[in-house]
PDB file of C-alpha atoms and ligand atoms in Angstrom:
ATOM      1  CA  UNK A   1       0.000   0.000   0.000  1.00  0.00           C
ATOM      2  CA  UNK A   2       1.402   3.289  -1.194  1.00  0.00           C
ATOM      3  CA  UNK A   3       1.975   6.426   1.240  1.00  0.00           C
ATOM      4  CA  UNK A   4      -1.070   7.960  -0.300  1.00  0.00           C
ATOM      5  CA  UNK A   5      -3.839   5.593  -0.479  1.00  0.00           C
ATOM      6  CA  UNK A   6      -2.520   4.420   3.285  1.00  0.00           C
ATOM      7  CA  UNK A   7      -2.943   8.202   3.947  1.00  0.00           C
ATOM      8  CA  UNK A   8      -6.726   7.792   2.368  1.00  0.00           C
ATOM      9  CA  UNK A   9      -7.595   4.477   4.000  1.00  0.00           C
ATOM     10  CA  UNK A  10      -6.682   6.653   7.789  1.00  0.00           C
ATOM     11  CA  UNK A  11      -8.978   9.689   6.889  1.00  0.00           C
ATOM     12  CA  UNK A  12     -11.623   7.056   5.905  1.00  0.00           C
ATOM     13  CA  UNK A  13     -11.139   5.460   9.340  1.00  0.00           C
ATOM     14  CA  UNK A  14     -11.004   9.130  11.321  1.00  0.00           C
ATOM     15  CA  UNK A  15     -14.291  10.024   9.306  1.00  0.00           C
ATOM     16  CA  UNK A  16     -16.269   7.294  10.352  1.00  0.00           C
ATOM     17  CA  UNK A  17     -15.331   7.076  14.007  1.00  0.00           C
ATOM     18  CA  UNK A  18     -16.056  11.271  13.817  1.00  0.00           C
ATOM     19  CA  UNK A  19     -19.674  10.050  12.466  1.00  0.00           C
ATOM     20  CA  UNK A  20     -20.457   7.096  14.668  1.00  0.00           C
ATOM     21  CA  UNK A  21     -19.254   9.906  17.595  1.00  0.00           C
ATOM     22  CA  UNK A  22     -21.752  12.441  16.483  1.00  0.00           C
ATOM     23  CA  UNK A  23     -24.380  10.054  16.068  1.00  0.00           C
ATOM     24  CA  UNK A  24     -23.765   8.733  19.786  1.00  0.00           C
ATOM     25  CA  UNK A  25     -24.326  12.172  20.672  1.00  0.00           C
ATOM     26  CA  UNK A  26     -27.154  12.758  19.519  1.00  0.00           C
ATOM     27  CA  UNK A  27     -28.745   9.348  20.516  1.00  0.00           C
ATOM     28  CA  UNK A  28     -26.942  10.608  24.084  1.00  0.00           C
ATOM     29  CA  UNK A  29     -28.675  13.536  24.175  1.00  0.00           C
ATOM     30  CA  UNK A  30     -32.320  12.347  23.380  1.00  0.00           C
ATOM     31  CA  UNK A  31     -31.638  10.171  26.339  1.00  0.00           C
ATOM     32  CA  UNK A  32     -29.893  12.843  28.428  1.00  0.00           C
ATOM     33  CA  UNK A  33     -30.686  12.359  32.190  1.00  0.00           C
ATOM     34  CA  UNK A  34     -32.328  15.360  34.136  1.00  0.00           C
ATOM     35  CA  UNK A  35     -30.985  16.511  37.690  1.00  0.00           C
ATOM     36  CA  UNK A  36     -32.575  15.530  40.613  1.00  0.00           C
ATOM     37  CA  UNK A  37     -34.779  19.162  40.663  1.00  0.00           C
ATOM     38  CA  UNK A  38     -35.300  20.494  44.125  1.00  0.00           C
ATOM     39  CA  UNK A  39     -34.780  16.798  45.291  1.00  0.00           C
ATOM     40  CA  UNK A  40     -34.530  16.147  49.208  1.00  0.00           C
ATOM     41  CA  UNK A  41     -34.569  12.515  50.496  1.00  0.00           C
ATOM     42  CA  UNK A  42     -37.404  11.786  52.439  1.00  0.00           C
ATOM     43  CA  UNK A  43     -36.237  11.354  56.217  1.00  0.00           C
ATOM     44  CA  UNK A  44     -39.005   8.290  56.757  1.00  0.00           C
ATOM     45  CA  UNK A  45     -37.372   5.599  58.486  1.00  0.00           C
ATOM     46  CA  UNK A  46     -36.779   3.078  56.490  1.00  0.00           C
ATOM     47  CA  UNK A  47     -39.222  -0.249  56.877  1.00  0.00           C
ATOM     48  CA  UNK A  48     -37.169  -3.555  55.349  1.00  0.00           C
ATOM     49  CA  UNK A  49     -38.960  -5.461  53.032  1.00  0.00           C
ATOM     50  CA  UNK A  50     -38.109  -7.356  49.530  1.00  0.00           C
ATOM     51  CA  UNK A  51     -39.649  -6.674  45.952  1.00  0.00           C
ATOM     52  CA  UNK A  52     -42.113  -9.394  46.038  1.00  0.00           C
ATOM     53  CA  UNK A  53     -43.560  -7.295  49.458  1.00  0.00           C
ATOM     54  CA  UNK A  54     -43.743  -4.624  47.883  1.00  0.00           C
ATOM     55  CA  UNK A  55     -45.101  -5.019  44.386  1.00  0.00           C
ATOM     56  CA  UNK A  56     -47.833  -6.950  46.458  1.00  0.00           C
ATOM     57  CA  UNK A  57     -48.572  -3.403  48.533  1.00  0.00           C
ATOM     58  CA  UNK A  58     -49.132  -1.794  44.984  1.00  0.00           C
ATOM     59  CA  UNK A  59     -51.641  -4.685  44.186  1.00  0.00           C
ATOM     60  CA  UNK A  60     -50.907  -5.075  40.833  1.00  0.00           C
ATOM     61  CA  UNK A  61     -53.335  -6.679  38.495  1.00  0.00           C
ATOM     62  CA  UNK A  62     -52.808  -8.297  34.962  1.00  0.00           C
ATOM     63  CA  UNK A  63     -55.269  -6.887  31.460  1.00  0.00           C
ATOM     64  CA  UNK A  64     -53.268  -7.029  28.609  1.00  0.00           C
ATOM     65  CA  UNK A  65     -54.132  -5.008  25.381  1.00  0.00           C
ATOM     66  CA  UNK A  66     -55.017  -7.816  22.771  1.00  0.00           C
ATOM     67  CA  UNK A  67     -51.709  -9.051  20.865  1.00  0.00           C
ATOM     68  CA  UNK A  68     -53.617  -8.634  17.209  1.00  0.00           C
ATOM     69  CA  UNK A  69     -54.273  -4.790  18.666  1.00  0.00           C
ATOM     70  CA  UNK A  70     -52.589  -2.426  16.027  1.00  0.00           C
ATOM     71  CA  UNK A  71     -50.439  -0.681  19.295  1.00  0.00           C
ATOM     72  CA  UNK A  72     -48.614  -4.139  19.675  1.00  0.00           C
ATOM     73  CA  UNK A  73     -48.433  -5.708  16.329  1.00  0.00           C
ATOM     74  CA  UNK A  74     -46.240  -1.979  15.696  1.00  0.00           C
ATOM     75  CA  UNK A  75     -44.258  -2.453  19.096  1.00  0.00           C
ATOM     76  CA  UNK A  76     -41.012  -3.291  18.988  1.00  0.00           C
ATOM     77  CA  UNK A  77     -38.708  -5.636  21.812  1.00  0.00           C
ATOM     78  CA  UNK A  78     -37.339  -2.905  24.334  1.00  0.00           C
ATOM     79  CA  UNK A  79     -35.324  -3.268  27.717  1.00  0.00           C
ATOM     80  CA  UNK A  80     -36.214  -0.348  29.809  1.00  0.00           C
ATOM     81  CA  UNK A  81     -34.044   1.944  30.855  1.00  0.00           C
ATOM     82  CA  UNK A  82     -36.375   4.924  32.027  1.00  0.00           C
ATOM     83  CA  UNK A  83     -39.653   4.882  33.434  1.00  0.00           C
ATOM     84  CA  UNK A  84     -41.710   7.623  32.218  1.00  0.00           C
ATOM     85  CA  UNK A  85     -44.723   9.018  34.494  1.00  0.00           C
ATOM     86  CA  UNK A  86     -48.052  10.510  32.654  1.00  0.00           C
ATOM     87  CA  UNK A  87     -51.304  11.376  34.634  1.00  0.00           C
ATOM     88  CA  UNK A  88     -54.903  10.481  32.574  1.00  0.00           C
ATOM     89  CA  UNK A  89     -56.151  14.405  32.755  1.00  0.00           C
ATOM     90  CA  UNK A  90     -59.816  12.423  32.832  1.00  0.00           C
ATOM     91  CA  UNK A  91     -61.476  14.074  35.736  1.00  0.00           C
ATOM     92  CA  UNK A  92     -64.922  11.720  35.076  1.00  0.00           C
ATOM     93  CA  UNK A  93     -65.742   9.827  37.770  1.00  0.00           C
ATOM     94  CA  UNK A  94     -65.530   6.650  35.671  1.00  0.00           C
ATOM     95  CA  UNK A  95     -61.800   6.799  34.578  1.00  0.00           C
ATOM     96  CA  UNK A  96     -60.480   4.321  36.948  1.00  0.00           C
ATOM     97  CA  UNK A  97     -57.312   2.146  36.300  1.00  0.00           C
ATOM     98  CA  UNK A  98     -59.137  -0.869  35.075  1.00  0.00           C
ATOM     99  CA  UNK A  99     -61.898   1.294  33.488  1.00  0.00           C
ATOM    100  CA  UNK A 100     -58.630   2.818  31.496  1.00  0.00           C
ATOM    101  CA  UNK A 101     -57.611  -0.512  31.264  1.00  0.00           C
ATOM    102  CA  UNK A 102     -60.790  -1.957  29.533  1.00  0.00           C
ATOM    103  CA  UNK A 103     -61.109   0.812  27.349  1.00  0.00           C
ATOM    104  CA  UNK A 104     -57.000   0.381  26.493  1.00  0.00           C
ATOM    105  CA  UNK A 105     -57.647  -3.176  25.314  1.00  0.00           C
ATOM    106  CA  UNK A 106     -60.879  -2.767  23.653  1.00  0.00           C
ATOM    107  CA  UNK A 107     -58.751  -0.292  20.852  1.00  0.00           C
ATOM    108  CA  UNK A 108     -60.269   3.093  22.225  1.00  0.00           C
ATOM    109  CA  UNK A 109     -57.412   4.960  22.675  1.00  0.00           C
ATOM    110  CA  UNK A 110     -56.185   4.282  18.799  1.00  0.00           C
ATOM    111  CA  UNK A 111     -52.464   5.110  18.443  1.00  0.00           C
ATOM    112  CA  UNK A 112     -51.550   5.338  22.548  1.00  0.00           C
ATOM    113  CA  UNK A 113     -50.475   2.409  24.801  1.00  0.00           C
ATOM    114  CA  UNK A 114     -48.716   2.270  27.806  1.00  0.00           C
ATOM    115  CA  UNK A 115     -47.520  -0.247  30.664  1.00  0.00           C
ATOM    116  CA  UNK A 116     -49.231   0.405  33.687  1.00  0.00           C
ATOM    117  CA  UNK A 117     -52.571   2.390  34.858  1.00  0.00           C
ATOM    118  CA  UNK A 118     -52.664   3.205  38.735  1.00  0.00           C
ATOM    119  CA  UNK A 119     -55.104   4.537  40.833  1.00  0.00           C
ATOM    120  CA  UNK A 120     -55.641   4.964  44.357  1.00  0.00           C
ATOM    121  CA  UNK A 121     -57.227   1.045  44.802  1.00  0.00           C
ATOM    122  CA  UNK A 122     -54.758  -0.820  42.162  1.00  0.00           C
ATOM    123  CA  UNK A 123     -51.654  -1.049  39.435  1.00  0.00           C
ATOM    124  CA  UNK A 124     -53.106  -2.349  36.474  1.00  0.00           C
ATOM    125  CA  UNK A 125     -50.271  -3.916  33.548  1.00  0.00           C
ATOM    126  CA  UNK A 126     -51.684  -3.395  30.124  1.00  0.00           C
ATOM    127  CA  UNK A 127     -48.584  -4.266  28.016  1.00  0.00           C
ATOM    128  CA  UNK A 128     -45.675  -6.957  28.378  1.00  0.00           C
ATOM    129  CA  UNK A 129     -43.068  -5.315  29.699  1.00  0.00           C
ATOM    130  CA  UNK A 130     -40.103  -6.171  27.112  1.00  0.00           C
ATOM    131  CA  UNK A 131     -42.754  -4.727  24.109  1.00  0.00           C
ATOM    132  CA  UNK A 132     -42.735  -0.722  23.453  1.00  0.00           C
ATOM    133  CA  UNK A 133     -45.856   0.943  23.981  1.00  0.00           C
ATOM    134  CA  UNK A 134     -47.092   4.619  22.485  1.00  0.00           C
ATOM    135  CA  UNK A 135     -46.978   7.308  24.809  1.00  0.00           C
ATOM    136  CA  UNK A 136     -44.065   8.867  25.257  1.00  0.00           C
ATOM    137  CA  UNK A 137     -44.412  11.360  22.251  1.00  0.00           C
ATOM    138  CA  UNK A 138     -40.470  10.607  20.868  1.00  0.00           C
ATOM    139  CA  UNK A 139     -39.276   7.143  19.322  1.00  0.00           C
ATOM    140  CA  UNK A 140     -36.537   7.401  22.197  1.00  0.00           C
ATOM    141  CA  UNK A 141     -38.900   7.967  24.775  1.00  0.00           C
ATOM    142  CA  UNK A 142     -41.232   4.676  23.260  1.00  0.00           C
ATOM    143  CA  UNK A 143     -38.317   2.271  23.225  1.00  0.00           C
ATOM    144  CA  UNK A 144     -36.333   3.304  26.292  1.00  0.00           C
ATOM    145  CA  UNK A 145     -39.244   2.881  28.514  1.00  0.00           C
ATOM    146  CA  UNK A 146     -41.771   1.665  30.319  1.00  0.00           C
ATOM    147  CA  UNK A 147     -45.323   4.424  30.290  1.00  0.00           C
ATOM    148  CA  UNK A 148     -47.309   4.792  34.061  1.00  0.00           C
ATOM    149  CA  UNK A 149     -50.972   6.472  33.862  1.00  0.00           C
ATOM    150  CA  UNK A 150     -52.019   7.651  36.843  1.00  0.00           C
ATOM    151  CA  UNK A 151     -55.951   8.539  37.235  1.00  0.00           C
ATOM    152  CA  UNK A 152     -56.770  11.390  38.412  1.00  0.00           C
ATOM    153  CA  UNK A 153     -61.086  10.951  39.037  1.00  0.00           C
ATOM    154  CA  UNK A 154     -61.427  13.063  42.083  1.00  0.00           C
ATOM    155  CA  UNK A 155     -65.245  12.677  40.968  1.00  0.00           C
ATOM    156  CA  UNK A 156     -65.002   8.894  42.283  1.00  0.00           C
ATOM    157  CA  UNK A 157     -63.438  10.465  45.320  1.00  0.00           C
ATOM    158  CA  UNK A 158     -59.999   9.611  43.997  1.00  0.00           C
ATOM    159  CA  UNK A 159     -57.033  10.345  46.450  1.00  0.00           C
ATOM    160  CA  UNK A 160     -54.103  11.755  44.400  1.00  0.00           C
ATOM    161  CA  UNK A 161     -51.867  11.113  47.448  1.00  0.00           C
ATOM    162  CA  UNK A 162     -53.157   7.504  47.120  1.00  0.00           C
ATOM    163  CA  UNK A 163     -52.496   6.985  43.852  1.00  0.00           C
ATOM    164  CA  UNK A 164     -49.088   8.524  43.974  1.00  0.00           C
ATOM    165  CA  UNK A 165     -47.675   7.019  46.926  1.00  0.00           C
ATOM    166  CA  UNK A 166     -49.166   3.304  44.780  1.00  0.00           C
ATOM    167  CA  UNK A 167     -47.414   4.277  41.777  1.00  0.00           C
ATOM    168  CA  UNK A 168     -43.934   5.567  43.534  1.00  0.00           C
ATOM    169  CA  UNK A 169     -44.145   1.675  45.275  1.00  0.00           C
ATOM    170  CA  UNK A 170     -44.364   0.176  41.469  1.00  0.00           C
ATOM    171  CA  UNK A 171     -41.688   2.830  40.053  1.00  0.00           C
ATOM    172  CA  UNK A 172     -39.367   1.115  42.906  1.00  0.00           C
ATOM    173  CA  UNK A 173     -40.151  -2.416  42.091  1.00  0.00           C
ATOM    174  CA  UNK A 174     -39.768  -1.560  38.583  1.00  0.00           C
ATOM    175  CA  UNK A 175     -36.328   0.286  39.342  1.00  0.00           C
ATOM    176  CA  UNK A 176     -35.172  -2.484  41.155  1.00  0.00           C
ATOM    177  CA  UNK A 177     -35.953  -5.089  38.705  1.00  0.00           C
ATOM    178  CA  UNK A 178     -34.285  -3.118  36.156  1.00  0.00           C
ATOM    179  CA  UNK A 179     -31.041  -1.338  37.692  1.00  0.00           C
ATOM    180  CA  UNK A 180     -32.798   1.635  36.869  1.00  0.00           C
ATOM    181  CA  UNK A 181     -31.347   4.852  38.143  1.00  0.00           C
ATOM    182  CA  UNK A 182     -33.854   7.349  40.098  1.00  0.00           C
ATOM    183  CA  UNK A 183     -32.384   9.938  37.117  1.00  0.00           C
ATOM    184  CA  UNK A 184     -33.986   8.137  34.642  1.00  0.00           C
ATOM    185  CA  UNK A 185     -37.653   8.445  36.509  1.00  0.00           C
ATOM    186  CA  UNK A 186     -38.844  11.247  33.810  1.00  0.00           C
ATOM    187  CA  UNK A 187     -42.386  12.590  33.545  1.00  0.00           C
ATOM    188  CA  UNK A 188     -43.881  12.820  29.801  1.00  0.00           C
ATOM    189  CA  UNK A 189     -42.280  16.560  29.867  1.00  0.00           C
ATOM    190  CA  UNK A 190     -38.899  15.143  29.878  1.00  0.00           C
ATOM    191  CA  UNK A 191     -39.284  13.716  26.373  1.00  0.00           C
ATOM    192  CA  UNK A 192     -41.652  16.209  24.932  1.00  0.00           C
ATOM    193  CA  UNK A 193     -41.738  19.620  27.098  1.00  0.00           C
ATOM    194  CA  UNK A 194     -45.872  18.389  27.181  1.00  0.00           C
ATOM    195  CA  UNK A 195     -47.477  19.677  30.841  1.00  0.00           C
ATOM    196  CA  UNK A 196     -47.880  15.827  32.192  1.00  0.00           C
ATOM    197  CA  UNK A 197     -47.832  14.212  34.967  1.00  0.00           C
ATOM    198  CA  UNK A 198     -49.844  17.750  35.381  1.00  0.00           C
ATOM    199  CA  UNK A 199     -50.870  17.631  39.450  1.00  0.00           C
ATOM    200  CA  UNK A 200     -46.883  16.828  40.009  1.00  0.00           C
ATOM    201  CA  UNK A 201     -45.870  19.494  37.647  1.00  0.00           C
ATOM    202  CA  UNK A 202     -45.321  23.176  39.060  1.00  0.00           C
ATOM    203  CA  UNK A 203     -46.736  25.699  36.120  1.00  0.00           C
ATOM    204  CA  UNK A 204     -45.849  22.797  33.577  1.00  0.00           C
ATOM    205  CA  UNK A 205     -42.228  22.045  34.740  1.00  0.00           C
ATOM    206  CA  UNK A 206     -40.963  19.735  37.066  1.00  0.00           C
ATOM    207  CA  UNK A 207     -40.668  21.565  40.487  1.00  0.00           C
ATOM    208  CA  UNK A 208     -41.461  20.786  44.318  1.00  0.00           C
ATOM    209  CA  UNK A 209     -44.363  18.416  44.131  1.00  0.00           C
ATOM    210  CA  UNK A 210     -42.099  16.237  41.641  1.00  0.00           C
ATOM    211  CA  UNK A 211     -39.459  15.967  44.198  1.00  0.00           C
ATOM    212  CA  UNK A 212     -41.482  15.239  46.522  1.00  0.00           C
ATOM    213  CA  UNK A 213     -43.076  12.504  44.054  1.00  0.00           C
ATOM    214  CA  UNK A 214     -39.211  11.318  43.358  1.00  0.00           C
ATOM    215  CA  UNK A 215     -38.454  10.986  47.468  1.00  0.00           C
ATOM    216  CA  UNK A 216     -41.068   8.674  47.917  1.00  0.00           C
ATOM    217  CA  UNK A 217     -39.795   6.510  45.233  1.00  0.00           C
ATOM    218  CA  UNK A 218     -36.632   6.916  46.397  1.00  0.00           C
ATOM    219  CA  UNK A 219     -37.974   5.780  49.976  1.00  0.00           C
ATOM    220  CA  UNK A 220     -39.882   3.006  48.973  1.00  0.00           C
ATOM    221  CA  UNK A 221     -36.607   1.342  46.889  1.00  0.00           C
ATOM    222  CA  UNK A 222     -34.015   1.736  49.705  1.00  0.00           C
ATOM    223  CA  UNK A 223     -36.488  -0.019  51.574  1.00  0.00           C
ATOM    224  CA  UNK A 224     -36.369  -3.103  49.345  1.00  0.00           C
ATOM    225  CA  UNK A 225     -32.533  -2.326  48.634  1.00  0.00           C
ATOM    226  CA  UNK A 226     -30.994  -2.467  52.103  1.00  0.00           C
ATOM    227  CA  UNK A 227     -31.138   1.428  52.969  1.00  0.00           C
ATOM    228  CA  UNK A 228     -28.834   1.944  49.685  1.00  0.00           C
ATOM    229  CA  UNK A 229     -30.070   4.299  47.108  1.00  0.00           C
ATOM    230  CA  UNK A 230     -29.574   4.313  43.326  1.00  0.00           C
ATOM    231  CA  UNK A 231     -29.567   8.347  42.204  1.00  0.00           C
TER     232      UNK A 231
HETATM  233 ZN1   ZN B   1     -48.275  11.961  29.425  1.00  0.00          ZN
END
């Protein structure tokens, strides 16, 4: 190989590592992680007890979305790394979780699926949890992770406190199952900028209440983890 074309053959080289870099930043920075905003640990003691315990506090039930449903013949096979948190923003006194959850399977909501409805009485799983679902509003968002509804039918007497404190038990279990980091608990504005989980957003941004939300997540997996966080 002559001086020249060897000369060629190392700019080809320098070009493409320059282009897979750029790409990796990009792909990086759709899945940048957010700081822990206004953050403070919550000072609860900590009550010992292991994953099984705890997913059984949530009470999680099983409806899955049909598999000939158009949302999961189009998913595609993810392992989550995020867990994204959305609130319904149906105030009608019959949008419970497994109300949401019937309508989910029976095709109502057309091109939106997700992994998990809670309210204050249950977790329901709609979708297998190595599929994608359609809620996140960004491809990254879709196939990076897992999509949490919480109801919000303060008609039905709904308890928002309820229903959060249920869903921060299943974000632990979920984070524990998955070596997820408490970073990479996003709500829908993460991915989008869209004002949801709205009652845990402050004027549309993350703010106090979604600290708050994050502590008690962060509570509820040092107590399956031994006291030791992951943030
Ligand atoms: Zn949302």
């Amino acid at each position: 190989m002559g001086r020249l074309s060897r000369f060629i053959t190392l700019g080809s080289c320098l070009l493409m590592l320059l282009t897979v870099s750029c790409q990796q930043q990009e792909s990086n920075a759709s899945l940048r992680s957010p700081q822990l905003f206004r953050f403070q640990p919550s000072k609860n003691p900590i009550v010992p007890r292991t994953m099984s315990r705890l997913a059984r506090e949530a009470n999680i039930k099983i409806r899955m979305v049909p598999s000939n449903s158009r949302q999961r013949r189009a998913a595609k096979k993810i392992r989550p790394t995020f867990l994204t948190i959305h609130s319904t923003s149906n105030h009608s006194s019959s949008a419970t979780a497994m109300q949401h959850s019937r309508a989910l399977c029976r095709g109502a909501f057309s091109n939106r699926s997700w992994h998990f409805t809670v309210d204050q009485y249950m977790v329901v799983q709609n979708l297998p949890l190595n599929e994608s679902g359609w809620h996140a509003g960004t491809a990254a968002g879709n196939h990076h992770s897992l999509g949490i509804e919480m109801c919000e039918a303060e008609n039905l007497g709904q308890n928002h406190f309820r229903t959060w404190d249920r869903a921060a038990k299943l974000v632990a279990v979920l984070m524990k199952r998955y070596n997820i980091n408490l970073r990479h608990v996003v709500p829908h504005y993460h991915w989008t900028g869209k004002n949801c989980p709205t009652p845990l957003l402050t004027n549309g941004r993350p703010g106090p209440k979604w600290g708050w939300f994050l502590s008690r997540v962060d509570y509820y997996y040092r107590c399956i983890n031994g006291g030791t966080p992951n943030r």
